[in-house]
PDB file of C-alpha atoms in Angstrom:
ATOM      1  CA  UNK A   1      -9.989 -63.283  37.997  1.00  0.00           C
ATOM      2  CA  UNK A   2     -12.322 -64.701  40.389  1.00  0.00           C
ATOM      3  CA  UNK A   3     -14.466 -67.867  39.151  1.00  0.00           C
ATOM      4  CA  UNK A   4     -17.428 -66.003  40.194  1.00  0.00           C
ATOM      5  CA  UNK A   5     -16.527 -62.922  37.854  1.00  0.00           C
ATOM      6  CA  UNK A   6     -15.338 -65.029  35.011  1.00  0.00           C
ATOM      7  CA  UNK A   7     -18.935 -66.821  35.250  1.00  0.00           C
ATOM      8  CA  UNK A   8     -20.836 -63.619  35.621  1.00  0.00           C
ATOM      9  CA  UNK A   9     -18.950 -61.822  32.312  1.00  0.00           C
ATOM     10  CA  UNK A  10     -19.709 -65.084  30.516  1.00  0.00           C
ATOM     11  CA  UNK A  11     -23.645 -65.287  31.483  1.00  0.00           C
ATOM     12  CA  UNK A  12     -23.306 -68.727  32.760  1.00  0.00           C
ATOM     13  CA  UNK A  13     -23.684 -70.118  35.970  1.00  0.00           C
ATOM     14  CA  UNK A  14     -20.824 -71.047  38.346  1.00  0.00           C
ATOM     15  CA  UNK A  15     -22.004 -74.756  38.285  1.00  0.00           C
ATOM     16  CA  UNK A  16     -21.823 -74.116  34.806  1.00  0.00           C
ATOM     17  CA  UNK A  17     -18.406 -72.782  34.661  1.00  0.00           C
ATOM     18  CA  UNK A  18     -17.230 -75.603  37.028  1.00  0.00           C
ATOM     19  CA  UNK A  19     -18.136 -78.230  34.175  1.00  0.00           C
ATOM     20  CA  UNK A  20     -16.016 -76.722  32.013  1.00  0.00           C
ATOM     21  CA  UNK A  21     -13.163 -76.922  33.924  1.00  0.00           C
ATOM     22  CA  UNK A  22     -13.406 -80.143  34.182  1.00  0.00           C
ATOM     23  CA  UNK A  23     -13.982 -80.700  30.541  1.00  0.00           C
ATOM     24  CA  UNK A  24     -17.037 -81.410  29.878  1.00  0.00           C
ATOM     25  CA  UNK A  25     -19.077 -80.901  26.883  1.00  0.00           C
ATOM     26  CA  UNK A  26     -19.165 -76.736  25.682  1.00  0.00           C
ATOM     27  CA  UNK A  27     -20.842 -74.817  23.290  1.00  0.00           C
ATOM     28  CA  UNK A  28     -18.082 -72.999  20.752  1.00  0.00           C
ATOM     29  CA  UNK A  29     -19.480 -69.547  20.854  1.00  0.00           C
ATOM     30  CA  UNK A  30     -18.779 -70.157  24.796  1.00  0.00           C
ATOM     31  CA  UNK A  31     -15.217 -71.188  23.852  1.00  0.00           C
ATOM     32  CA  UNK A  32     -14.587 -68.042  21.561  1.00  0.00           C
ATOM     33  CA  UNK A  33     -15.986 -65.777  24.359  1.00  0.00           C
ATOM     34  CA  UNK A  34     -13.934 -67.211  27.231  1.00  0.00           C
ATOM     35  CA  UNK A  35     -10.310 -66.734  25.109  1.00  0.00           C
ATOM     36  CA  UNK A  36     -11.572 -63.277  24.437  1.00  0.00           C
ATOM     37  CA  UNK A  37     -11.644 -62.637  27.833  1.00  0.00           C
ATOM     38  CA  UNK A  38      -8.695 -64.620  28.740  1.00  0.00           C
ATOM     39  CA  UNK A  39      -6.573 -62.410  26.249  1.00  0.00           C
ATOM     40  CA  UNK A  40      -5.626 -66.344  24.961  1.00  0.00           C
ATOM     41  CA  UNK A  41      -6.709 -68.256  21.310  1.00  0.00           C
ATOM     42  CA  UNK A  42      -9.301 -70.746  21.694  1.00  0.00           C
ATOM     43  CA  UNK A  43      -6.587 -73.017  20.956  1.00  0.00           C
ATOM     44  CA  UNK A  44      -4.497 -73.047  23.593  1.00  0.00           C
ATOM     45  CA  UNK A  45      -7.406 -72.580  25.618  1.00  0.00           C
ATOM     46  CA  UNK A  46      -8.644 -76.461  24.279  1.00  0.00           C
ATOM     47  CA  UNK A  47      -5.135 -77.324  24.936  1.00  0.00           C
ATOM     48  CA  UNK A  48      -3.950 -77.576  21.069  1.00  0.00           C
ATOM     49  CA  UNK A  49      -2.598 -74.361  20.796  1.00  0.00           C
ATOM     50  CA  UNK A  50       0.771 -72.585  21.691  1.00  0.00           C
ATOM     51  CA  UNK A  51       0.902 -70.481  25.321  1.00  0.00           C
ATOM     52  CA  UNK A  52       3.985 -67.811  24.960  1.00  0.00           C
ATOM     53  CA  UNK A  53       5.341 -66.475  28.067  1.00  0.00           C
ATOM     54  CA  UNK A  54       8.464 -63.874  27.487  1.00  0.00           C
ATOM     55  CA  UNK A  55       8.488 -63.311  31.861  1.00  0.00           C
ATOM     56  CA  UNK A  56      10.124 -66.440  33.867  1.00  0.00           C
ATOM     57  CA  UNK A  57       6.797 -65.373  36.956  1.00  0.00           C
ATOM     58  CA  UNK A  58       4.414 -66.149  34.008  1.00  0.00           C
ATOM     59  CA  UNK A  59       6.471 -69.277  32.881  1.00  0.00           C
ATOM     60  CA  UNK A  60       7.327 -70.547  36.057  1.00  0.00           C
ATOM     61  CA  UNK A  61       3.271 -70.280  37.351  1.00  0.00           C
ATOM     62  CA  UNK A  62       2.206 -72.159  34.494  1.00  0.00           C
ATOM     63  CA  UNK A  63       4.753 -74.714  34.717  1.00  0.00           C
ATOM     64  CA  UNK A  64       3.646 -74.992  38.703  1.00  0.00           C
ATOM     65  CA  UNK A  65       0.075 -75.520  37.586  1.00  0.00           C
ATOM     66  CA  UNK A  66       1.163 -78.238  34.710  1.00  0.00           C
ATOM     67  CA  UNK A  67       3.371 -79.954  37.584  1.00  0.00           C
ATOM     68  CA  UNK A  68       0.602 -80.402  39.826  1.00  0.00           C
ATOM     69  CA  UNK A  69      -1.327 -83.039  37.838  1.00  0.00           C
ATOM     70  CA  UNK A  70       2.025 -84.293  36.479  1.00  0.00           C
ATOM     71  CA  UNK A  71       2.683 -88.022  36.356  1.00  0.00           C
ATOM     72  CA  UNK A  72       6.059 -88.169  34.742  1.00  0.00           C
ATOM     73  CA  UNK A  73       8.555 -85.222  33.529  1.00  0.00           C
ATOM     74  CA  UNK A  74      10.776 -85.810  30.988  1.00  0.00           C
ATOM     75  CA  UNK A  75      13.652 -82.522  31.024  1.00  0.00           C
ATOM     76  CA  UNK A  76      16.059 -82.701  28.596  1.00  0.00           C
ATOM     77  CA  UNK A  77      19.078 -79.487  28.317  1.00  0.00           C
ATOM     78  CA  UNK A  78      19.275 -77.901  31.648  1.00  0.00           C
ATOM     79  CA  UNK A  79      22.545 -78.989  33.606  1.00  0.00           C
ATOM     80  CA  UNK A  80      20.588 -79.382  36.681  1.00  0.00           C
ATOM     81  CA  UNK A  81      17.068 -80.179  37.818  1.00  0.00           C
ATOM     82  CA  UNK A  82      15.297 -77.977  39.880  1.00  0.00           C
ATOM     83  CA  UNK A  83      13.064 -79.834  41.868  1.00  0.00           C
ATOM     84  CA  UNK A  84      15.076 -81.980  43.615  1.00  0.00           C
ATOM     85  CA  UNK A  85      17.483 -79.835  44.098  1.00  0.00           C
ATOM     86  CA  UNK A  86      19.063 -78.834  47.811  1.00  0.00           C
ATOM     87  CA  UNK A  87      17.974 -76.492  50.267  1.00  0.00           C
ATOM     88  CA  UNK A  88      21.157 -74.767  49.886  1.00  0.00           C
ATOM     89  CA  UNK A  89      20.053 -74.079  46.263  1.00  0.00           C
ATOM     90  CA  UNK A  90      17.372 -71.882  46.582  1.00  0.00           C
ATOM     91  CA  UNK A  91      19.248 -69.918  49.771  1.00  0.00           C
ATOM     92  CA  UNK A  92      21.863 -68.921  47.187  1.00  0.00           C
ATOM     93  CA  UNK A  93      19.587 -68.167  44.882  1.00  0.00           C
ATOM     94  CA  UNK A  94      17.466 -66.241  47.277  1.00  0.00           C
ATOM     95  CA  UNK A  95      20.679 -64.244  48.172  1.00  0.00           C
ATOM     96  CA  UNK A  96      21.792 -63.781  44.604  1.00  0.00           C
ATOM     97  CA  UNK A  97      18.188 -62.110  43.706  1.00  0.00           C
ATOM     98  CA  UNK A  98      18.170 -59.852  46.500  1.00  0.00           C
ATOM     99  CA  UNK A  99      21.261 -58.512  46.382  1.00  0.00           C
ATOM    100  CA  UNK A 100      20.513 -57.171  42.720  1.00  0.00           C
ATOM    101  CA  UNK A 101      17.162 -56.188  43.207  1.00  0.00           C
ATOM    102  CA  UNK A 102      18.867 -54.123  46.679  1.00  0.00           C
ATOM    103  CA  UNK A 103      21.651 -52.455  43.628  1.00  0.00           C
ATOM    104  CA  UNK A 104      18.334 -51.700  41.281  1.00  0.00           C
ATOM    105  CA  UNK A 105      18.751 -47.529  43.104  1.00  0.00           C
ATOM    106  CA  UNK A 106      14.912 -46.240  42.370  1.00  0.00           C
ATOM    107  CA  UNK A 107      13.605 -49.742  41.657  1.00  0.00           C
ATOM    108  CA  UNK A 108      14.705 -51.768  44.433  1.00  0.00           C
ATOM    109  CA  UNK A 109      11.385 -51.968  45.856  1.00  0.00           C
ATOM    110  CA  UNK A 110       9.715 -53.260  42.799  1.00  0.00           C
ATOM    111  CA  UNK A 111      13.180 -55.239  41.397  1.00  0.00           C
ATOM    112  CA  UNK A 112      12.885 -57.125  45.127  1.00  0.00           C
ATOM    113  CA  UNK A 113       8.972 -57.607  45.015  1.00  0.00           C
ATOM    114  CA  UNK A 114       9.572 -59.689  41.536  1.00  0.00           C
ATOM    115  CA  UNK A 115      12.325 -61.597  42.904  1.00  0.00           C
ATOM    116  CA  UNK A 116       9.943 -62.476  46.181  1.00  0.00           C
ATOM    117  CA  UNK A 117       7.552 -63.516  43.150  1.00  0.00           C
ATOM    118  CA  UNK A 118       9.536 -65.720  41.394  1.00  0.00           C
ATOM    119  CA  UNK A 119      11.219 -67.836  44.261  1.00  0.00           C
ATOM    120  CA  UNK A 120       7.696 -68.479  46.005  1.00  0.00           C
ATOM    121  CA  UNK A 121       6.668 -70.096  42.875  1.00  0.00           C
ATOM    122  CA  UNK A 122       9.844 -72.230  42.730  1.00  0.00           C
ATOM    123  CA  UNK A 123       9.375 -73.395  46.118  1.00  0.00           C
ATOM    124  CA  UNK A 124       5.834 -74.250  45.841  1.00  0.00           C
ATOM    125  CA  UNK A 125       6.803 -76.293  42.494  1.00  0.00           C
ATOM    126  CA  UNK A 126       9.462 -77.809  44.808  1.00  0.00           C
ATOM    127  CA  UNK A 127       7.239 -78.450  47.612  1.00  0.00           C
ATOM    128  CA  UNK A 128       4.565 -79.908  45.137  1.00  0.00           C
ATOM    129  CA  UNK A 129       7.052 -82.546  43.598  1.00  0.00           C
ATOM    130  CA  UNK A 130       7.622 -83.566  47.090  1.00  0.00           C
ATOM    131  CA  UNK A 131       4.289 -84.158  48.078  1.00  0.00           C
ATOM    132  CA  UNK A 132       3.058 -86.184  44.992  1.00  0.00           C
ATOM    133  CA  UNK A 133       6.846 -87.573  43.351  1.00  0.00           C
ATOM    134  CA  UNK A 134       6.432 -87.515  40.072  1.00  0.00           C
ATOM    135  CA  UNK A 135       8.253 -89.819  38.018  1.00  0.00           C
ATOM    136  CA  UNK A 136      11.231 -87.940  36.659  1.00  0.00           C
ATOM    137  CA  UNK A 137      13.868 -88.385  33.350  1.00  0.00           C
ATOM    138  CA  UNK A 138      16.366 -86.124  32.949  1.00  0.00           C
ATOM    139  CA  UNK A 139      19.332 -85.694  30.426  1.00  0.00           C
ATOM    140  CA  UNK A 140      22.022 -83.765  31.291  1.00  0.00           C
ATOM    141  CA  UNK A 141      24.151 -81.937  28.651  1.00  0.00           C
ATOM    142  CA  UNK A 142      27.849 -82.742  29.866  1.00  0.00           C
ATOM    143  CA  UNK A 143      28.538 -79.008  28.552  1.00  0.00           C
ATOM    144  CA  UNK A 144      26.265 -77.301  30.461  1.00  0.00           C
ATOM    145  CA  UNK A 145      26.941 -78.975  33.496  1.00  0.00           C
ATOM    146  CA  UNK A 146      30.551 -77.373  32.317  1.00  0.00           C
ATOM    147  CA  UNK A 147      29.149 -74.295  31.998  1.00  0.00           C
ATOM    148  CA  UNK A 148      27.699 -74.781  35.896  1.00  0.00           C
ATOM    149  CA  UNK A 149      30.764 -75.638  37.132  1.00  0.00           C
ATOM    150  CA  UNK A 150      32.406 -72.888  35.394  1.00  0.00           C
ATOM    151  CA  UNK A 151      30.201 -70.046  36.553  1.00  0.00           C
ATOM    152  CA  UNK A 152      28.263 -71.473  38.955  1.00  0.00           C
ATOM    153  CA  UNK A 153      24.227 -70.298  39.957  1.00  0.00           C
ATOM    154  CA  UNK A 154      22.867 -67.252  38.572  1.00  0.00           C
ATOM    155  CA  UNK A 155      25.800 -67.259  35.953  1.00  0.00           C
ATOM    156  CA  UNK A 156      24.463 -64.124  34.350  1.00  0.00           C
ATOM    157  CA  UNK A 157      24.090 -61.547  37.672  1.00  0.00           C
ATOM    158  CA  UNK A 158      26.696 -59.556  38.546  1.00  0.00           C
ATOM    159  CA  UNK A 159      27.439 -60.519  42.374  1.00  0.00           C
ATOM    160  CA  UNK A 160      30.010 -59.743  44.693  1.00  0.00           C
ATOM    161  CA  UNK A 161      32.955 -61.917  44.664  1.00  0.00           C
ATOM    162  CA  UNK A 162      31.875 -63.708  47.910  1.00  0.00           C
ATOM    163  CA  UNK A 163      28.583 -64.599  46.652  1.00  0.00           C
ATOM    164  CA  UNK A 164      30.089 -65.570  43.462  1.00  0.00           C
ATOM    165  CA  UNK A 165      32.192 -67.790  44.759  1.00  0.00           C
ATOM    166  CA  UNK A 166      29.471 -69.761  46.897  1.00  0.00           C
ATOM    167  CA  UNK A 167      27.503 -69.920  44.039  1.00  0.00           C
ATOM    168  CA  UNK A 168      30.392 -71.749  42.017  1.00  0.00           C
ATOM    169  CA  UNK A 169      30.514 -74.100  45.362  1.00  0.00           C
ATOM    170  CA  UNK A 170      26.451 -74.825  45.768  1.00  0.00           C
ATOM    171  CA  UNK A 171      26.699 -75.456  41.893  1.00  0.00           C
ATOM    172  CA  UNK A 172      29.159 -78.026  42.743  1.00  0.00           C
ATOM    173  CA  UNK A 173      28.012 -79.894  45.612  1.00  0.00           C
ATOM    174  CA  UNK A 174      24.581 -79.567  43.703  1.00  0.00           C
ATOM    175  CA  UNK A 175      26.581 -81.847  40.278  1.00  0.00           C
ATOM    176  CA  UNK A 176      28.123 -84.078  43.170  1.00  0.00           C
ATOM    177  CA  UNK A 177      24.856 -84.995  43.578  1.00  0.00           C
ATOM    178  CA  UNK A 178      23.983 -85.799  40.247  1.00  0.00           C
ATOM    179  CA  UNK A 179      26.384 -87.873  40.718  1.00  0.00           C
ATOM    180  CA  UNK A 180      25.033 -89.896  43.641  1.00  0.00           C
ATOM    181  CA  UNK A 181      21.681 -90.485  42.072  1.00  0.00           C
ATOM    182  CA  UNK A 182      23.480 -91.358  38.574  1.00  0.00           C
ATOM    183  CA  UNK A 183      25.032 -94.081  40.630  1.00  0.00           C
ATOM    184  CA  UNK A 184      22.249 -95.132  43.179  1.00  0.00           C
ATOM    185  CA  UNK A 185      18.806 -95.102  40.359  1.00  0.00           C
ATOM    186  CA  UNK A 186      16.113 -94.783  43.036  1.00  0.00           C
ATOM    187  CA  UNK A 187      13.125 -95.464  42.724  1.00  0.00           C
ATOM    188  CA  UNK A 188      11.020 -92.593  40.215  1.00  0.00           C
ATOM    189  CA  UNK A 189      14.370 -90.596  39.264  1.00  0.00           C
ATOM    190  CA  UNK A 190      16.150 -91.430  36.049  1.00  0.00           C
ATOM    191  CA  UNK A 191      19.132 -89.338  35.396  1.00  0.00           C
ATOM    192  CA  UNK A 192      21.835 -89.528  32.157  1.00  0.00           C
ATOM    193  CA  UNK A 193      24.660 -87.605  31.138  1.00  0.00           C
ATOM    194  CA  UNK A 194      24.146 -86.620  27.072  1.00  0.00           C
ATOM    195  CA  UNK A 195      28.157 -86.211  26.013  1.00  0.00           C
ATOM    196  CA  UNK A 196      29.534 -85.357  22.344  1.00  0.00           C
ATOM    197  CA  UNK A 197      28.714 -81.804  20.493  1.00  0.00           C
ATOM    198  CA  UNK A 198      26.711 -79.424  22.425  1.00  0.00           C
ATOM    199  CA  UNK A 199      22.671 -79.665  21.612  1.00  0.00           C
ATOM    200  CA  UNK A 200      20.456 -76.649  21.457  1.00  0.00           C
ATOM    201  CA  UNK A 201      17.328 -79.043  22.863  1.00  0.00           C
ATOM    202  CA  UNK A 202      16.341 -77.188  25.784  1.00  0.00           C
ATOM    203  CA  UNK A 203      12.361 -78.849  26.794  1.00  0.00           C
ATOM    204  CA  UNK A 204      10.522 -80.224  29.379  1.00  0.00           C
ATOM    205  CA  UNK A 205       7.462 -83.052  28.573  1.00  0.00           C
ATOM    206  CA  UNK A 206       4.982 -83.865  31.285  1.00  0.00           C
ATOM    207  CA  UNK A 207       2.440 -86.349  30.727  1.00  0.00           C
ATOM    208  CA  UNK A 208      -0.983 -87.116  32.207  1.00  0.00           C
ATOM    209  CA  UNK A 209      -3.026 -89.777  32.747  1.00  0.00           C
ATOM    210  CA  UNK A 210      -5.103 -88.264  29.590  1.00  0.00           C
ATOM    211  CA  UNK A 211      -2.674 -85.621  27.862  1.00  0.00           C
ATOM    212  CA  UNK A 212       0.928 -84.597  27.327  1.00  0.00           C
ATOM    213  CA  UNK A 213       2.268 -81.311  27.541  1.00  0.00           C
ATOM    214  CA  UNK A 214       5.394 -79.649  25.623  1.00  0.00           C
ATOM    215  CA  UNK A 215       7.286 -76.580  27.305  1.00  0.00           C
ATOM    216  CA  UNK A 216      10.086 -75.113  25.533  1.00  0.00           C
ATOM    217  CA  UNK A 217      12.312 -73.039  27.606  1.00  0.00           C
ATOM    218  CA  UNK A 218      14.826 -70.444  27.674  1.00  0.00           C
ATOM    219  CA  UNK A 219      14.085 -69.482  31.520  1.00  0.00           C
ATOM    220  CA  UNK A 220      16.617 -71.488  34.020  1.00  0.00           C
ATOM    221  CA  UNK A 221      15.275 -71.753  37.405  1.00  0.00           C
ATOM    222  CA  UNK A 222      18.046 -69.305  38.137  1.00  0.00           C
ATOM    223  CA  UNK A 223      16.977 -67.061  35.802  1.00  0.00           C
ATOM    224  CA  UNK A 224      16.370 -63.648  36.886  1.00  0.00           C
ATOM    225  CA  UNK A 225      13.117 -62.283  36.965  1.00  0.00           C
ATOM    226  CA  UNK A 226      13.827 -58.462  35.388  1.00  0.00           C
ATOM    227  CA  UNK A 227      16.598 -59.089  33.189  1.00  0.00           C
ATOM    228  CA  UNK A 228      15.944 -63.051  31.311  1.00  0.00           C
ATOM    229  CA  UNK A 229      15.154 -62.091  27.453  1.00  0.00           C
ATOM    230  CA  UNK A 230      13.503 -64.911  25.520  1.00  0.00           C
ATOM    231  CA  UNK A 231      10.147 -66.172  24.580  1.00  0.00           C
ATOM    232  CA  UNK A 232       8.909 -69.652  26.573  1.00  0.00           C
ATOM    233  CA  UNK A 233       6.759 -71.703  24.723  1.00  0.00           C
ATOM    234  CA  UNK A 234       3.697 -74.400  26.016  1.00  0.00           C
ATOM    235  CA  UNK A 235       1.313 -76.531  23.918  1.00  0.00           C
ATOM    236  CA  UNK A 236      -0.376 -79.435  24.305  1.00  0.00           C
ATOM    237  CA  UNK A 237      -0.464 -79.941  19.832  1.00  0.00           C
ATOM    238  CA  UNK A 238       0.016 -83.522  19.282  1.00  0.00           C
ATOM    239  CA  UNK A 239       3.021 -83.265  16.439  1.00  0.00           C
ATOM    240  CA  UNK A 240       4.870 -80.942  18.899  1.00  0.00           C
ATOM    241  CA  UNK A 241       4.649 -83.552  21.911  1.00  0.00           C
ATOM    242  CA  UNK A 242       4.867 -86.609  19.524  1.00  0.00           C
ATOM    243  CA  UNK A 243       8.478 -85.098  17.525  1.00  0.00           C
ATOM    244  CA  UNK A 244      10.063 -84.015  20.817  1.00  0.00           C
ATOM    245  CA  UNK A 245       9.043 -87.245  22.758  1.00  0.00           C
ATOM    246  CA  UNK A 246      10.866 -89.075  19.594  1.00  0.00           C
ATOM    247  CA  UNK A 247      14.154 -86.662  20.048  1.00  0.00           C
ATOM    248  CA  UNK A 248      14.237 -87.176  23.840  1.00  0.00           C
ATOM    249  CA  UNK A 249      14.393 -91.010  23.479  1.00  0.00           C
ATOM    250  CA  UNK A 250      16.982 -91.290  20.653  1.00  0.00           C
ATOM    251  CA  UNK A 251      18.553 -88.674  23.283  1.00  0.00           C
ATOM    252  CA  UNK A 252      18.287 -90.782  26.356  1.00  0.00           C
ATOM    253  CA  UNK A 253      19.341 -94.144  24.137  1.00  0.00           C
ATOM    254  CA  UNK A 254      22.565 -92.347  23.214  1.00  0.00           C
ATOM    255  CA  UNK A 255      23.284 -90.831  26.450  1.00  0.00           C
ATOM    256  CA  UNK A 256      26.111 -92.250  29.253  1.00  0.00           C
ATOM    257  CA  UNK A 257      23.950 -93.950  32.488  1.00  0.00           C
ATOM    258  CA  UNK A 258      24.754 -95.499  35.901  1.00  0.00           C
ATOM    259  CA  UNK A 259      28.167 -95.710  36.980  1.00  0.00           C
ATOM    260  CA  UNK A 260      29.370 -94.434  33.970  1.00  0.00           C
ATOM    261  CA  UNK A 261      27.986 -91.191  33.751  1.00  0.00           C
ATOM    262  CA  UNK A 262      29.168 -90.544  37.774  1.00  0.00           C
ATOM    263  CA  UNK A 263      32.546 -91.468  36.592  1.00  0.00           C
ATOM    264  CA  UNK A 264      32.186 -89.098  33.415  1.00  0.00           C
ATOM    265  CA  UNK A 265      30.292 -86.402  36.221  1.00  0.00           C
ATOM    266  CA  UNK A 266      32.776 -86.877  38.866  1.00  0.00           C
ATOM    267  CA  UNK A 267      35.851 -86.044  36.573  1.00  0.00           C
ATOM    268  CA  UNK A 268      34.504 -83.009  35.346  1.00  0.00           C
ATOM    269  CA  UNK A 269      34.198 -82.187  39.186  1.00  0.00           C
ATOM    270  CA  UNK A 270      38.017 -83.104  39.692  1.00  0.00           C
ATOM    271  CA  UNK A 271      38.646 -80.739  36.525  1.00  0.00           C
ATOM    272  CA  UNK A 272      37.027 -77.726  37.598  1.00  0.00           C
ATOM    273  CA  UNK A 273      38.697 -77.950  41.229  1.00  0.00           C
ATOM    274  CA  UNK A 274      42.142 -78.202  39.475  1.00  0.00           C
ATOM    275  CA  UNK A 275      41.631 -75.350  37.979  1.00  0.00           C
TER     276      UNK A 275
END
C-alpha cells in the first residue's frame, strides 16, 4: 500500500504518518489500528515482536529492507555468503531457476515470474551491500561447505547434468574464494571456518546504530522460490538478539581463522576434486 492510502484508512495526515516512520512519539489506539491493517501484531510492528515469513520473496524483501540501514551482519550456518558473492553466482543461479520454472508444463509462466521475483531482490541486496559495505562476520560450518562442494548451487533442483555440473564448479571457485579472504582479512570482512560436530545454528544478526535485529533462516539464497518449505523467523526482542549474539561469539572464539582455516578450506577443495 501506498503511504497516502495507509494515511487516509488511518484518519491521519501524511505528515502525520511520516512521523511515525521515523519513530516518533504515537498514540496506542493508532498502533493497534495500523497492525490491524498491516495483517501484523503490534509487536512486531514496535519492533519487539516475531515477523514469520514461510516464502523466501517475503523473507528475502525483508531481509533487503533490514540490510539497507545495516551497520554490521553477523551470519553464522550458511556455507557461503551471499553478498559478496561472484557474478558467476547469481548467472548459475539465474539459469538453475529458469530452467525449472520452463519444466513447471501449465505453470511455467507463473513458476518463471517468481523466480524473476526472487533474484531481483537478491541482486538489489547485493548491489546495496556494495554501495554502503557493511561490516560483515561470518562463520562457516566446515560441513556445509562439504555439503556445497558435494552438490554444488541449488542442491535441491533437479537440473540437467550440464547445469549440474557447473553448479558443483561455481560452488567451488565460489569456496576458493573463501579461501582468499580467510587468508587476506580486508578491511570490513571477517570470515572463520566453525569445524567439529555439525551445528543446527542457522541466523543472521544485523545491528544498527540504535537496534539489533535477529533473522532465523531456513531459506538459502539458492533456495527456490515455489518449492523451499520452512518457516523464517525476524524479531527485534531483546533476549532473542542478546542469547544468539552470546552463541555467535563463543562460536566465532572456537572457530579456525586466517591461514588456518584456508589451509583447512583449501583441503576440503583438494578432497572433493579427488573424488
Amino acid at each position: 500500500m501506498r503511504a497516502e492510502e495507509i494515511a487516509a484508512r488511518l484518519g491521519v495526515s501524511r505528515a502525520a504518518l511520516y512521523r511515525y516512520e521515523k519513530g516518533e512519539v504515537i498514540k496506542l489506539d493508532t498502533v493497534q489500528r495500523l497492525a490491524e491493517l498491516l495483517k501484523i501484531s503490534p509487536l512486531s510492528l514496535l519492533g519487539i515482536g516475531v515477523e514469520y515469513y514461510s516464502r523466501t520473496i517475503g523473507f528475502f524483501e525483508r531481509m533487503r529492507q533490514i540490510e539497507e540501514g545495516a551497520d554490521q551482519i553477523l551470519q553464522v550456518g550458511d556455507p557461503l555468503c551471499y553478498l559478496v558473492t561472484s557474478e558467476n553466482y547469481d548467472s548459475v543461479l539465474t539459469d538453475c531457476m529458469f530452467q525449472l520454472a520452463d519444466e513447471g508444463g501449465d505453470e511455467a509462466t507463473t513458476l518463471r515470474s517468481m523466480a524473476e521475483q526472487v533474484l531481483g531482490i537478491l541482486s538489489l541486496r547485493k548491489r546495496v551491500y556494495q554501495a554502503r559495505r557493511p561490516g560483515i562476520i561470518a562463520i562457516l560450518p566446515e560441513h556445509a561447505i562439504q555439503r556445497l562442494l558435494q552438490n554444488g548451487i541449488a542442491a535441491g533442483l533437479v537440473l540437467d547434468d550440464n547445469l549440474r555440473d557447473r553448479c558443483r564448479r561455481v560452488a567451488a571457485a565460489e569456496i576458493e574464494a573463501i579461501a582468499v579472504l580467510l587468508e587476506t582479512e580486508p578491511m570490513g570482512l571477517q570470515f572463520s571456518l566453525m569445524a567439529g560436530p555439525e551445528t543446527t545454528t542457522n541466523c543472521v544478526l544485523l545491528r544498527q546504530r540504535d537496534r539489533a535485529t535477529l533473522a532465523i533462516n531456513p531459506f538459502r539464497s539458492d533456495a527456490c522460490s515455489n518449492l523451499s518449505a520452512g518457516v523464517a523467523l525476524v524479531t527485534g526482542a531483546p533476549e532473542a538478539v542478546s542469547t544468539h549474539q552470546r552463541a555467535a561469539e563463543g562460536m566465532w572464539r572456537d572457530s579456525i581463522k586466517g591461514a588456518a582455516a584456508a589451509k583447512r578450506v583449501r583441503a576440503l577443495l583438494a578432497a572433493h576434486r579427488i573424488q
